[in-house]
mmCIF file of C-alpha atoms in Angstrom:
data_model
loop_
_atom_site.group_PDB
_atom_site.id
_atom_site.type_symbol
_atom_site.label_atom_id
_atom_site.label_comp_id
_atom_site.label_asym_id
_atom_site.label_seq_id
_atom_site.Cartn_x
_atom_site.Cartn_y
_atom_site.Cartn_z
ATOM 1 C CA UNK D 1 257.883 -8.151 250.809
ATOM 2 C CA UNK D 2 256.730 -4.644 251.806
ATOM 3 C CA UNK D 3 257.957 -3.172 248.512
ATOM 4 C CA UNK D 4 256.330 -5.955 246.499
ATOM 5 C CA UNK D 5 253.017 -5.151 248.207
ATOM 6 C CA UNK D 6 253.493 -1.419 247.554
ATOM 7 C CA UNK D 7 254.147 -1.986 243.838
ATOM 8 C CA UNK D 8 251.106 -4.270 243.576
ATOM 9 C CA UNK D 9 249.067 -1.579 245.335
ATOM 10 C CA UNK D 10 250.423 0.985 242.880
ATOM 11 C CA UNK D 11 249.250 -1.171 240.003
ATOM 12 C CA UNK D 12 245.834 -1.540 241.628
ATOM 13 C CA UNK D 13 245.525 2.240 242.073
ATOM 14 C CA UNK D 14 246.428 2.805 238.407
ATOM 15 C CA UNK D 15 243.689 0.393 237.307
ATOM 16 C CA UNK D 16 241.123 1.709 239.798
ATOM 17 C CA UNK D 17 241.764 5.292 238.644
ATOM 18 C CA UNK D 18 240.122 4.403 235.340
ATOM 19 C CA UNK D 19 236.824 3.728 237.108
ATOM 20 C CA UNK D 20 236.849 5.984 240.196
ATOM 21 C CA UNK D 21 237.110 9.785 240.159
ATOM 22 C CA UNK D 22 238.330 9.809 243.785
ATOM 23 C CA UNK D 23 241.144 7.353 243.051
ATOM 24 C CA UNK D 24 241.927 9.266 239.848
ATOM 25 C CA UNK D 25 242.403 12.485 241.850
ATOM 26 C CA UNK D 26 244.804 10.714 244.201
ATOM 27 C CA UNK D 27 246.699 9.042 241.330
ATOM 28 C CA UNK D 28 247.065 12.338 239.462
ATOM 29 C CA UNK D 29 247.912 14.289 242.632
ATOM 30 C CA UNK D 30 250.670 11.895 243.641
ATOM 31 C CA UNK D 31 252.306 12.165 240.219
ATOM 32 C CA UNK D 32 252.030 15.964 240.252
ATOM 33 C CA UNK D 33 253.537 16.266 243.747
ATOM 34 C CA UNK D 34 257.093 16.308 242.399
ATOM 35 C CA UNK D 35 256.275 19.239 240.115
ATOM 36 C CA UNK D 36 254.680 21.074 243.042
ATOM 37 C CA UNK D 37 257.825 20.602 245.102
ATOM 38 C CA UNK D 38 260.199 21.528 242.269
ATOM 39 C CA UNK D 39 258.303 24.759 241.643
ATOM 40 C CA UNK D 40 257.746 25.803 245.259
ATOM 41 C CA UNK D 41 260.569 24.617 247.508
ATOM 42 C CA UNK D 42 262.778 27.608 248.301
ATOM 43 C CA UNK D 43 266.490 26.919 248.089
ATOM 44 C CA UNK D 44 268.179 27.255 251.467
ATOM 45 C CA UNK D 45 264.879 27.334 253.429
ATOM 46 C CA UNK D 46 264.378 25.033 256.402
ATOM 47 C CA UNK D 47 261.259 22.891 255.996
ATOM 48 C CA UNK D 48 259.377 21.082 258.728
ATOM 49 C CA UNK D 49 257.345 18.286 257.160
ATOM 50 C CA UNK D 50 253.933 17.273 258.532
ATOM 51 C CA UNK D 51 252.167 14.262 257.031
ATOM 52 C CA UNK D 52 248.492 13.461 257.631
ATOM 53 C CA UNK D 53 246.700 10.586 255.950
ATOM 54 C CA UNK D 54 243.383 12.399 255.669
ATOM 55 C CA UNK D 55 241.272 15.256 257.022
ATOM 56 C CA UNK D 56 240.846 13.776 260.503
ATOM 57 C CA UNK D 57 244.590 13.385 261.007
ATOM 58 C CA UNK D 58 245.150 16.901 259.660
ATOM 59 C CA UNK D 59 242.777 18.346 262.268
ATOM 60 C CA UNK D 60 244.707 16.351 264.860
ATOM 61 C CA UNK D 61 248.019 17.808 263.715
ATOM 62 C CA UNK D 62 246.760 21.324 263.015
ATOM 63 C CA UNK D 63 247.349 22.770 266.523
ATOM 64 C CA UNK D 64 250.959 21.594 266.320
ATOM 65 C CA UNK D 65 251.443 23.103 262.844
ATOM 66 C CA UNK D 66 250.014 26.464 263.886
ATOM 67 C CA UNK D 67 251.887 26.630 267.190
ATOM 68 C CA UNK D 68 255.133 25.702 265.403
ATOM 69 C CA UNK D 69 254.520 28.473 262.889
ATOM 70 C CA UNK D 70 253.752 30.995 265.636
ATOM 71 C CA UNK D 71 256.687 30.197 267.895
ATOM 72 C CA UNK D 72 259.309 29.255 265.261
ATOM 73 C CA UNK D 73 258.670 31.453 262.196
ATOM 74 C CA UNK D 74 262.140 30.637 260.832
ATOM 75 C CA UNK D 75 260.769 27.318 259.561
ATOM 76 C CA UNK D 76 258.720 26.740 256.402
ATOM 77 C CA UNK D 77 255.890 24.218 256.640
ATOM 78 C CA UNK D 78 255.342 21.379 254.168
ATOM 79 C CA UNK D 79 252.018 19.539 254.571
ATOM 80 C CA UNK D 80 251.295 16.293 252.721
ATOM 81 C CA UNK D 81 248.176 14.133 252.473
ATOM 82 C CA UNK D 82 247.576 10.575 251.336
ATOM 83 C CA UNK D 83 243.826 10.830 250.775
ATOM 84 C CA UNK D 84 241.840 13.139 248.467
ATOM 85 C CA UNK D 85 239.345 13.709 251.294
ATOM 86 C CA UNK D 86 242.119 15.549 253.118
ATOM 87 C CA UNK D 87 243.953 17.219 250.271
ATOM 88 C CA UNK D 88 240.910 18.475 248.356
ATOM 89 C CA UNK D 89 239.493 20.189 251.458
ATOM 90 C CA UNK D 90 242.779 21.672 252.725
ATOM 91 C CA UNK D 91 244.873 22.231 249.594
ATOM 92 C CA UNK D 92 244.635 26.006 250.158
ATOM 93 C CA UNK D 93 245.405 25.854 253.878
ATOM 94 C CA UNK D 94 247.232 29.068 254.731
ATOM 95 C CA UNK D 95 249.066 27.573 257.703
ATOM 96 C CA UNK D 96 251.442 25.715 255.379
ATOM 97 C CA UNK D 97 253.835 27.042 252.745
ATOM 98 C CA UNK D 98 253.414 23.997 250.502
ATOM 99 C CA UNK D 99 250.521 21.508 250.428
ATOM 100 C CA UNK D 100 250.635 18.422 248.199
ATOM 101 C CA UNK D 101 249.955 14.703 248.029
ATOM 102 C CA UNK D 102 252.532 12.260 249.366
ATOM 103 C CA UNK D 103 253.742 10.054 246.470
ATOM 104 C CA UNK D 104 253.278 6.365 247.218
ATOM 105 C CA UNK D 105 255.999 4.861 249.401
ATOM 106 C CA UNK D 106 258.238 3.201 246.811
ATOM 107 C CA UNK D 107 262.033 3.452 247.292
ATOM 108 C CA UNK D 108 262.353 5.625 244.163
ATOM 109 C CA UNK D 109 259.550 8.000 245.187
ATOM 110 C CA UNK D 110 260.866 8.350 248.743
ATOM 111 C CA UNK D 111 264.399 9.207 247.607
ATOM 112 C CA UNK D 112 263.149 11.633 244.970
ATOM 113 C CA UNK D 113 260.758 13.363 247.390
ATOM 114 C CA UNK D 114 263.365 13.818 250.125
ATOM 115 C CA UNK D 115 266.008 15.075 247.682
ATOM 116 C CA UNK D 116 263.622 17.880 246.740
ATOM 117 C CA UNK D 117 262.601 18.864 250.255
ATOM 118 C CA UNK D 118 265.489 18.146 252.664
ATOM 119 C CA UNK D 119 263.285 18.543 255.793
ATOM 120 C CA UNK D 120 264.940 19.463 259.074
ATOM 121 C CA UNK D 121 262.176 17.683 261.042
ATOM 122 C CA UNK D 122 259.314 15.357 260.153
ATOM 123 C CA UNK D 123 256.014 14.695 261.937
ATOM 124 C CA UNK D 124 253.741 11.759 261.124
ATOM 125 C CA UNK D 125 250.258 12.092 262.635
ATOM 126 C CA UNK D 126 248.661 9.100 264.394
ATOM 127 C CA UNK D 127 248.745 5.983 262.137
ATOM 128 C CA UNK D 128 251.431 6.705 259.540
ATOM 129 C CA UNK D 129 254.289 4.210 259.172
ATOM 130 C CA UNK D 130 255.702 4.505 255.648
ATOM 131 C CA UNK D 131 258.699 2.155 255.574
ATOM 132 C CA UNK D 132 260.825 3.741 252.826
ATOM 133 C CA UNK D 133 260.277 7.380 253.784
ATOM 134 C CA UNK D 134 261.047 6.608 257.415
ATOM 135 C CA UNK D 135 264.203 4.630 256.703
ATOM 136 C CA UNK D 136 265.628 7.368 254.484
ATOM 137 C CA UNK D 137 264.807 10.032 257.080
ATOM 138 C CA UNK D 138 266.652 7.971 259.707
ATOM 139 C CA UNK D 139 269.606 7.377 257.365
ATOM 140 C CA UNK D 140 269.873 11.148 256.845
ATOM 141 C CA UNK D 141 269.658 11.891 260.555
ATOM 142 C CA UNK D 142 266.394 13.861 260.313
ATOM 143 C CA UNK D 143 264.529 14.005 263.673
ATOM 144 C CA UNK D 144 261.252 12.214 263.045
ATOM 145 C CA UNK D 145 258.264 12.114 265.395
ATOM 146 C CA UNK D 146 255.049 10.133 265.677
ATOM 147 C CA UNK D 147 252.418 12.461 267.171
ATOM 148 C CA UNK D 148 249.109 11.619 268.876
ATOM 149 C CA UNK D 149 249.758 7.995 267.988
ATOM 150 C CA UNK D 150 247.897 5.176 269.675
ATOM 151 C CA UNK D 151 248.903 1.524 269.702
ATOM 152 C CA UNK D 152 246.748 -1.574 270.253
ATOM 153 C CA UNK D 153 247.702 -5.177 270.858
ATOM 154 C CA UNK D 154 246.053 -6.348 267.635
ATOM 155 C CA UNK D 155 248.320 -4.192 265.445
ATOM 156 C CA UNK D 156 250.888 -5.974 263.281
ATOM 157 C CA UNK D 157 253.842 -4.672 265.316
ATOM 158 C CA UNK D 158 252.823 -6.827 268.297
ATOM 159 C CA UNK D 159 252.088 -10.069 266.422
ATOM 160 C CA UNK D 160 254.656 -12.843 265.936
ATOM 161 C CA UNK D 161 254.521 -12.378 262.158
ATOM 162 C CA UNK D 162 255.034 -8.603 262.424
ATOM 163 C CA UNK D 163 258.479 -8.573 264.022
ATOM 164 C CA UNK D 164 260.203 -7.705 260.753
ATOM 165 C CA UNK D 165 257.850 -4.815 259.962
ATOM 166 C CA UNK D 166 258.123 -3.547 263.564
ATOM 167 C CA UNK D 167 261.668 -2.482 262.723
ATOM 168 C CA UNK D 168 260.130 0.547 261.007
ATOM 169 C CA UNK D 169 259.378 1.912 264.485
ATOM 170 C CA UNK D 170 263.127 2.245 265.111
ATOM 171 C CA UNK D 171 263.128 5.095 262.576
ATOM 172 C CA UNK D 172 261.279 7.437 264.937
ATOM 173 C CA UNK D 173 263.254 9.766 267.152
ATOM 174 C CA UNK D 174 260.371 9.845 269.634
ATOM 175 C CA UNK D 175 256.785 8.710 269.983
ATOM 176 C CA UNK D 176 254.253 11.119 271.487
ATOM 177 C CA UNK D 177 251.426 8.727 272.346
ATOM 178 C CA UNK D 178 247.918 9.222 273.659
ATOM 179 C CA UNK D 179 247.918 6.803 276.593
ATOM 180 C CA UNK D 180 249.872 4.582 278.981
ATOM 181 C CA UNK D 181 248.750 1.392 277.211
ATOM 182 C CA UNK D 182 250.525 2.567 274.058
ATOM 183 C CA UNK D 183 253.707 3.234 276.016
ATOM 184 C CA UNK D 184 253.538 -0.229 277.621
ATOM 185 C CA UNK D 185 253.001 -1.958 274.264
ATOM 186 C CA UNK D 186 255.979 -0.185 272.712
ATOM 187 C CA UNK D 187 258.103 -1.057 275.732
ATOM 188 C CA UNK D 188 257.133 -4.731 275.302
ATOM 189 C CA UNK D 189 258.968 -4.796 271.956
ATOM 190 C CA UNK D 190 261.912 -2.734 273.106
ATOM 191 C CA UNK D 191 260.966 0.902 272.392
ATOM 192 C CA UNK D 192 261.349 3.271 275.336
ATOM 193 C CA UNK D 193 261.693 6.603 273.484
ATOM 194 C CA UNK D 194 258.079 7.329 274.315
ATOM 195 C CA UNK D 195 256.228 10.214 275.987
ATOM 196 C CA UNK D 196 252.563 10.106 276.990
ATOM 197 C CA UNK D 197 251.408 13.567 275.915
ATOM 198 C CA UNK D 198 247.725 12.963 275.104
ATOM 199 C CA UNK D 199 245.735 13.772 271.998
ATOM 200 C CA UNK D 200 246.163 17.102 270.181
ATOM 201 C CA UNK D 201 242.530 16.886 268.997
ATOM 202 C CA UNK D 202 241.441 18.272 272.378
ATOM 203 C CA UNK D 203 243.462 21.407 271.681
ATOM 204 C CA UNK D 204 241.962 21.589 268.207
ATOM 205 C CA UNK D 205 238.312 21.464 269.295
ATOM 206 C CA UNK D 206 238.998 24.159 271.894
ATOM 207 C CA UNK D 207 240.489 26.302 269.082
ATOM 208 C CA UNK D 208 237.358 25.687 266.998
ATOM 209 C CA UNK D 209 235.155 26.651 269.923
ATOM 210 C CA UNK D 210 236.981 29.970 270.322
ATOM 211 C CA UNK D 211 236.645 30.717 266.588
ATOM 212 C CA UNK D 212 233.001 29.627 266.376
ATOM 213 C CA UNK D 213 231.001 30.824 263.387
ATOM 214 C CA UNK D 214 227.817 32.821 263.998
ATOM 215 C CA UNK D 215 224.999 31.042 262.102
ATOM 216 C CA UNK D 216 221.887 33.238 261.784
ATOM 217 C CA UNK D 217 220.026 30.548 259.813
ATOM 218 C CA UNK D 218 220.372 28.067 262.675
ATOM 219 C CA UNK D 219 219.339 30.689 265.216
ATOM 220 C CA UNK D 220 216.236 31.495 263.153
ATOM 221 C CA UNK D 221 215.509 27.790 262.818
ATOM 222 C CA UNK D 222 215.527 27.025 266.560
ATOM 223 C CA UNK D 223 212.691 29.423 267.441
ATOM 224 C CA UNK D 224 213.094 28.835 271.182
ATOM 225 C CA UNK D 225 212.583 25.069 270.963
ATOM 226 C CA UNK D 226 214.950 22.327 272.119
ATOM 227 C CA UNK D 227 217.456 21.322 269.436
ATOM 228 C CA UNK D 228 218.809 17.900 268.550
ATOM 229 C CA UNK D 229 221.893 17.919 266.284
ATOM 230 C CA UNK D 230 223.021 14.752 264.506
ATOM 231 C CA UNK D 231 226.489 15.012 262.993
ATOM 232 C CA UNK D 232 228.242 12.717 260.499
ATOM 233 C CA UNK D 233 225.206 10.435 260.362
ATOM 234 C CA UNK D 234 224.735 7.386 258.148
ATOM 235 C CA UNK D 235 221.456 5.679 257.199
ATOM 236 C CA UNK D 236 221.535 3.216 260.152
ATOM 237 C CA UNK D 237 221.957 6.168 262.527
ATOM 238 C CA UNK D 238 219.017 7.993 260.974
ATOM 239 C CA UNK D 239 216.891 4.872 261.431
ATOM 240 C CA UNK D 240 217.565 5.214 265.169
ATOM 241 C CA UNK D 241 216.748 8.886 265.825
ATOM 242 C CA UNK D 242 214.449 10.160 263.041
ATOM 243 C CA UNK D 243 211.335 8.139 264.093
ATOM 244 C CA UNK D 244 211.457 9.642 267.589
ATOM 245 C CA UNK D 245 211.641 13.253 266.412
ATOM 246 C CA UNK D 246 208.896 12.665 263.874
ATOM 247 C CA UNK D 247 206.635 12.474 266.948
ATOM 248 C CA UNK D 248 208.049 15.466 268.856
ATOM 249 C CA UNK D 249 206.558 18.919 268.307
ATOM 250 C CA UNK D 250 208.674 20.572 271.039
ATOM 251 C CA UNK D 251 212.001 19.671 269.406
ATOM 252 C CA UNK D 252 213.712 20.702 266.220
ATOM 253 C CA UNK D 253 216.330 18.607 264.489
ATOM 254 C CA UNK D 254 219.499 19.348 262.485
ATOM 255 C CA UNK D 255 221.026 16.527 260.444
ATOM 256 C CA UNK D 256 224.514 16.913 258.978
ATOM 257 C CA UNK D 257 225.088 13.595 257.160
ATOM 258 C CA UNK D 258 228.556 12.153 256.669
ATOM 259 C CA UNK D 259 227.899 11.579 252.979
ATOM 260 C CA UNK D 260 226.419 14.667 251.327
ATOM 261 C CA UNK D 261 225.116 13.043 248.160
ATOM 262 C CA UNK D 262 221.823 13.780 246.439
ATOM 263 C CA UNK D 263 220.689 10.200 246.983
ATOM 264 C CA UNK D 264 221.334 10.323 250.732
ATOM 265 C CA UNK D 265 219.768 13.762 251.132
ATOM 266 C CA UNK D 266 216.597 12.561 249.409
ATOM 267 C CA UNK D 267 216.494 9.475 251.647
ATOM 268 C CA UNK D 268 216.565 11.702 254.738
ATOM 269 C CA UNK D 269 213.874 14.006 253.333
ATOM 270 C CA UNK D 270 211.632 10.990 252.747
ATOM 271 C CA UNK D 271 212.163 9.731 256.312
ATOM 272 C CA UNK D 272 211.365 13.063 257.998
ATOM 273 C CA UNK D 273 207.600 13.570 258.317
ATOM 274 C CA UNK D 274 207.682 17.299 259.050
ATOM 275 C CA UNK D 275 208.975 20.169 256.954
ATOM 276 C CA UNK D 276 212.605 19.587 255.977
ATOM 277 C CA UNK D 277 214.764 22.401 254.535
ATOM 278 C CA UNK D 278 218.273 22.145 253.080
ATOM 279 C CA UNK D 279 220.776 24.618 254.484
ATOM 280 C CA UNK D 280 221.980 25.675 251.013
ATOM 281 C CA UNK D 281 218.433 26.640 249.969
ATOM 282 C CA UNK D 282 217.122 27.998 253.268
ATOM 283 C CA UNK D 283 216.107 31.582 253.956
ATOM 284 C CA UNK D 284 215.436 33.199 257.320
ATOM 285 C CA UNK D 285 211.705 32.871 256.561
ATOM 286 C CA UNK D 286 211.549 29.253 255.334
ATOM 287 C CA UNK D 287 213.900 27.943 258.017
ATOM 288 C CA UNK D 288 211.748 29.331 260.823
ATOM 289 C CA UNK D 289 208.813 27.161 259.734
ATOM 290 C CA UNK D 290 210.864 23.980 259.274
ATOM 291 C CA UNK D 291 211.052 20.986 261.622
ATOM 292 C CA UNK D 292 214.327 19.655 260.261
ATOM 293 C CA UNK D 293 217.348 21.520 258.881
ATOM 294 C CA UNK D 294 219.469 19.389 256.566
ATOM 295 C CA UNK D 295 223.097 20.566 256.369
ATOM 296 C CA UNK D 296 224.099 19.797 252.779
ATOM 297 C CA UNK D 297 227.557 21.432 252.851
ATOM 298 C CA UNK D 298 230.842 20.908 254.673
ATOM 299 C CA UNK D 299 232.617 22.979 257.313
ATOM 300 C CA UNK D 300 229.632 23.981 259.472
ATOM 301 C CA UNK D 301 229.096 21.036 261.793
ATOM 302 C CA UNK D 302 231.451 22.082 264.595
ATOM 303 C CA UNK D 303 229.673 25.464 264.794
ATOM 304 C CA UNK D 304 226.185 23.919 264.544
ATOM 305 C CA UNK D 305 226.882 21.814 267.650
ATOM 306 C CA UNK D 306 227.083 25.112 269.560
ATOM 307 C CA UNK D 307 223.283 25.428 269.328
ATOM 308 C CA UNK D 308 222.495 21.830 270.390
ATOM 309 C CA UNK D 309 220.744 20.704 273.553
ATOM 310 C CA UNK D 310 221.575 17.086 272.708
ATOM 311 C CA UNK D 311 224.091 15.880 270.123
ATOM 312 C CA UNK D 312 224.350 12.592 268.252
ATOM 313 C CA UNK D 313 227.558 11.502 266.496
ATOM 314 C CA UNK D 314 227.140 8.976 263.695
ATOM 315 C CA UNK D 315 229.079 5.930 262.569
ATOM 316 C CA UNK D 316 228.480 3.779 265.641
ATOM 317 C CA UNK D 317 226.191 1.405 263.752
ATOM 318 C CA UNK D 318 228.832 0.937 261.048
ATOM 319 C CA UNK D 319 232.623 1.043 260.830
ATOM 320 C CA UNK D 320 233.006 3.244 263.919
ATOM 321 C CA UNK D 321 231.955 6.591 265.372
ATOM 322 C CA UNK D 322 233.187 9.938 264.117
ATOM 323 C CA UNK D 323 234.522 12.869 266.163
ATOM 324 C CA UNK D 324 232.688 13.087 269.501
ATOM 325 C CA UNK D 325 234.957 15.878 270.760
ATOM 326 C CA UNK D 326 233.520 18.427 268.288
ATOM 327 C CA UNK D 327 230.198 18.077 270.086
ATOM 328 C CA UNK D 328 231.416 17.510 273.650
ATOM 329 C CA UNK D 329 233.406 20.763 273.747
ATOM 330 C CA UNK D 330 230.114 22.688 273.660
ATOM 331 C CA UNK D 331 228.912 21.195 276.933
ATOM 332 C CA UNK D 332 226.172 18.917 275.600
ATOM 333 C CA UNK D 333 225.472 15.220 276.184
ATOM 334 C CA UNK D 334 226.784 13.164 273.263
ATOM 335 C CA UNK D 335 224.926 10.069 272.044
ATOM 336 C CA UNK D 336 226.459 7.438 269.735
ATOM 337 C CA UNK D 337 226.073 3.858 268.571
ATOM 338 C CA UNK D 338 227.664 0.669 269.936
ATOM 339 C CA UNK D 339 230.759 0.470 267.700
ATOM 340 C CA UNK D 340 232.884 2.781 269.838
ATOM 341 C CA UNK D 341 235.291 0.451 271.673
ATOM 342 C CA UNK D 342 238.298 1.410 269.532
ATOM 343 C CA UNK D 343 237.829 5.111 270.256
ATOM 344 C CA UNK D 344 239.506 6.139 273.488
ATOM 345 C CA UNK D 345 237.784 9.539 273.675
ATOM 346 C CA UNK D 346 234.350 7.906 273.407
ATOM 347 C CA UNK D 347 235.173 5.388 276.121
ATOM 348 C CA UNK D 348 236.464 8.134 278.402
ATOM 349 C CA UNK D 349 233.434 10.319 277.675
ATOM 350 C CA UNK D 350 231.176 7.427 278.694
ATOM 351 C CA UNK D 351 233.113 7.051 281.946
ATOM 352 C CA UNK D 352 232.986 10.810 282.578
ATOM 353 C CA UNK D 353 229.186 10.796 282.278
ATOM 354 C CA UNK D 354 228.988 13.015 279.184
ATOM 355 C CA UNK D 355 228.675 10.238 276.595
ATOM 356 C CA UNK D 356 225.783 7.803 276.085
ATOM 357 C CA UNK D 357 225.785 4.622 274.034
ATOM 358 C CA UNK D 358 222.553 3.437 272.418
ATOM 359 C CA UNK D 359 222.099 -0.002 270.896
ATOM 360 C CA UNK D 360 218.758 0.411 269.142
ATOM 361 C CA UNK D 361 215.936 2.764 268.229
ATOM 362 C CA UNK D 362 214.073 1.713 271.386
ATOM 363 C CA UNK D 363 217.108 2.363 273.562
ATOM 364 C CA UNK D 364 217.503 5.844 272.045
ATOM 365 C CA UNK D 365 213.829 6.676 272.625
ATOM 366 C CA UNK D 366 214.024 5.562 276.263
ATOM 367 C CA UNK D 367 217.067 7.777 276.837
ATOM 368 C CA UNK D 368 215.403 10.808 275.237
ATOM 369 C CA UNK D 369 212.204 10.351 277.246
ATOM 370 C CA UNK D 370 214.280 10.147 280.429
ATOM 371 C CA UNK D 371 215.917 13.467 279.554
ATOM 372 C CA UNK D 372 212.614 15.118 278.616
ATOM 373 C CA UNK D 373 211.172 14.082 282.002
ATOM 374 C CA UNK D 374 214.285 15.273 283.885
ATOM 375 C CA UNK D 375 215.904 18.202 282.011
ATOM 376 C CA UNK D 376 218.480 18.677 284.786
ATOM 377 C CA UNK D 377 220.081 15.407 283.651
ATOM 378 C CA UNK D 378 220.839 16.979 280.266
ATOM 379 C CA UNK D 379 222.534 19.953 281.876
ATOM 380 C CA UNK D 380 224.533 17.730 284.222
ATOM 381 C CA UNK D 381 225.724 15.481 281.388
ATOM 382 C CA UNK D 382 226.638 18.524 279.302
ATOM 383 C CA UNK D 383 228.771 19.977 282.080
ATOM 384 C CA UNK D 384 230.608 16.656 282.352
ATOM 385 C CA UNK D 385 231.271 16.671 278.595
ATOM 386 C CA UNK D 386 232.804 20.140 278.679
ATOM 387 C CA UNK D 387 234.895 19.377 281.751
ATOM 388 C CA UNK D 388 236.210 16.186 280.168
ATOM 389 C CA UNK D 389 237.477 18.057 277.079
ATOM 390 C CA UNK D 390 239.118 20.810 279.135
ATOM 391 C CA UNK D 391 240.839 18.272 281.380
ATOM 392 C CA UNK D 392 242.586 16.630 278.399
ATOM 393 C CA UNK D 393 243.913 19.799 276.756
ATOM 394 C CA UNK D 394 247.608 20.673 276.466
ATOM 395 C CA UNK D 395 249.116 17.922 274.288
ATOM 396 C CA UNK D 396 250.400 20.459 271.730
ATOM 397 C CA UNK D 397 252.377 22.345 274.360
ATOM 398 C CA UNK D 398 253.784 19.137 275.838
ATOM 399 C CA UNK D 399 254.987 17.876 272.432
ATOM 400 C CA UNK D 400 256.679 21.148 271.447
ATOM 401 C CA UNK D 401 258.215 21.558 274.890
ATOM 402 C CA UNK D 402 259.951 18.174 274.581
ATOM 403 C CA UNK D 403 261.129 18.778 271.027
#
């Protein structure tokens, strides 16, 4: 049944590639992956394979990749992606010897892929359970690990109709999970090869903090005023915070939208009443006079948070919030929308006193006015954010120590 679904999915991708450039990139990249491997795999070299579905999972696995490379230079690193949003951004990542797409999980593709690579270890980051790849790795005796994984009761493995598919979990040598609940759920279906090591994303954001980019344009923009930074925002998020800052002369605002399209950028510019400048077109002179700085490029957000007095992380009025840790590591209060229950770090940040959930525009305005009237509350919440991130660091070391 799994393979039937995979082949139907493969057919759907082939058809969709005709109409979508994103799907076409993935379709072409998967087919070219075998050529990439044939041309780049060194005979006799020992490869450690890391697979990340997309950019978020890559950032989660990155501390492990880089620590493995530093402490065990005898290994070559193979990094694969499923999504174009990961591969296209990190295809030139210097921490890996080979970067390519992962061909879709058909029996033929899995055998062909693993005949070319012969990995000595394999790491699947968070939610990656490819049935054919995993079964062949187990058959060949390759140690295979699930890293920073998190399990929930509603997942197929823990439903009565998912017992057959749950057998794929037997292919893992060990699970390195984020929390005790995940360990208990796995134990309930007979898997005890589990270690609670935490989330490697905490190590990653601390790395980013140490390698922070100096941004003169942002420094010129602030001009001594308080700064609100909204990261990975969507239109419903902007409906919540933009009206408030349209009325505030003592604050400046940075918006780094999740979707950097011309249509979305123009929508934001129309919503903002004051002077709005795009980062790509800003100069030190024009940015100083602006009320809103619109970040219309990728790769800057984690460094922009460094300048924030208050941060907002988008997605909470849609499918789910984005990365709150990128903001929290800088010691600022982090605000987000109500769809955050599935995100352990957001829930823990709320409990720690560094995170704040808002349910509406009015709720957001009330919170901001409370902070403006009592600035010490902002500082206190920021300190709790930073302490929370530091207290959860170390998952990378714990994983490698066990392996």
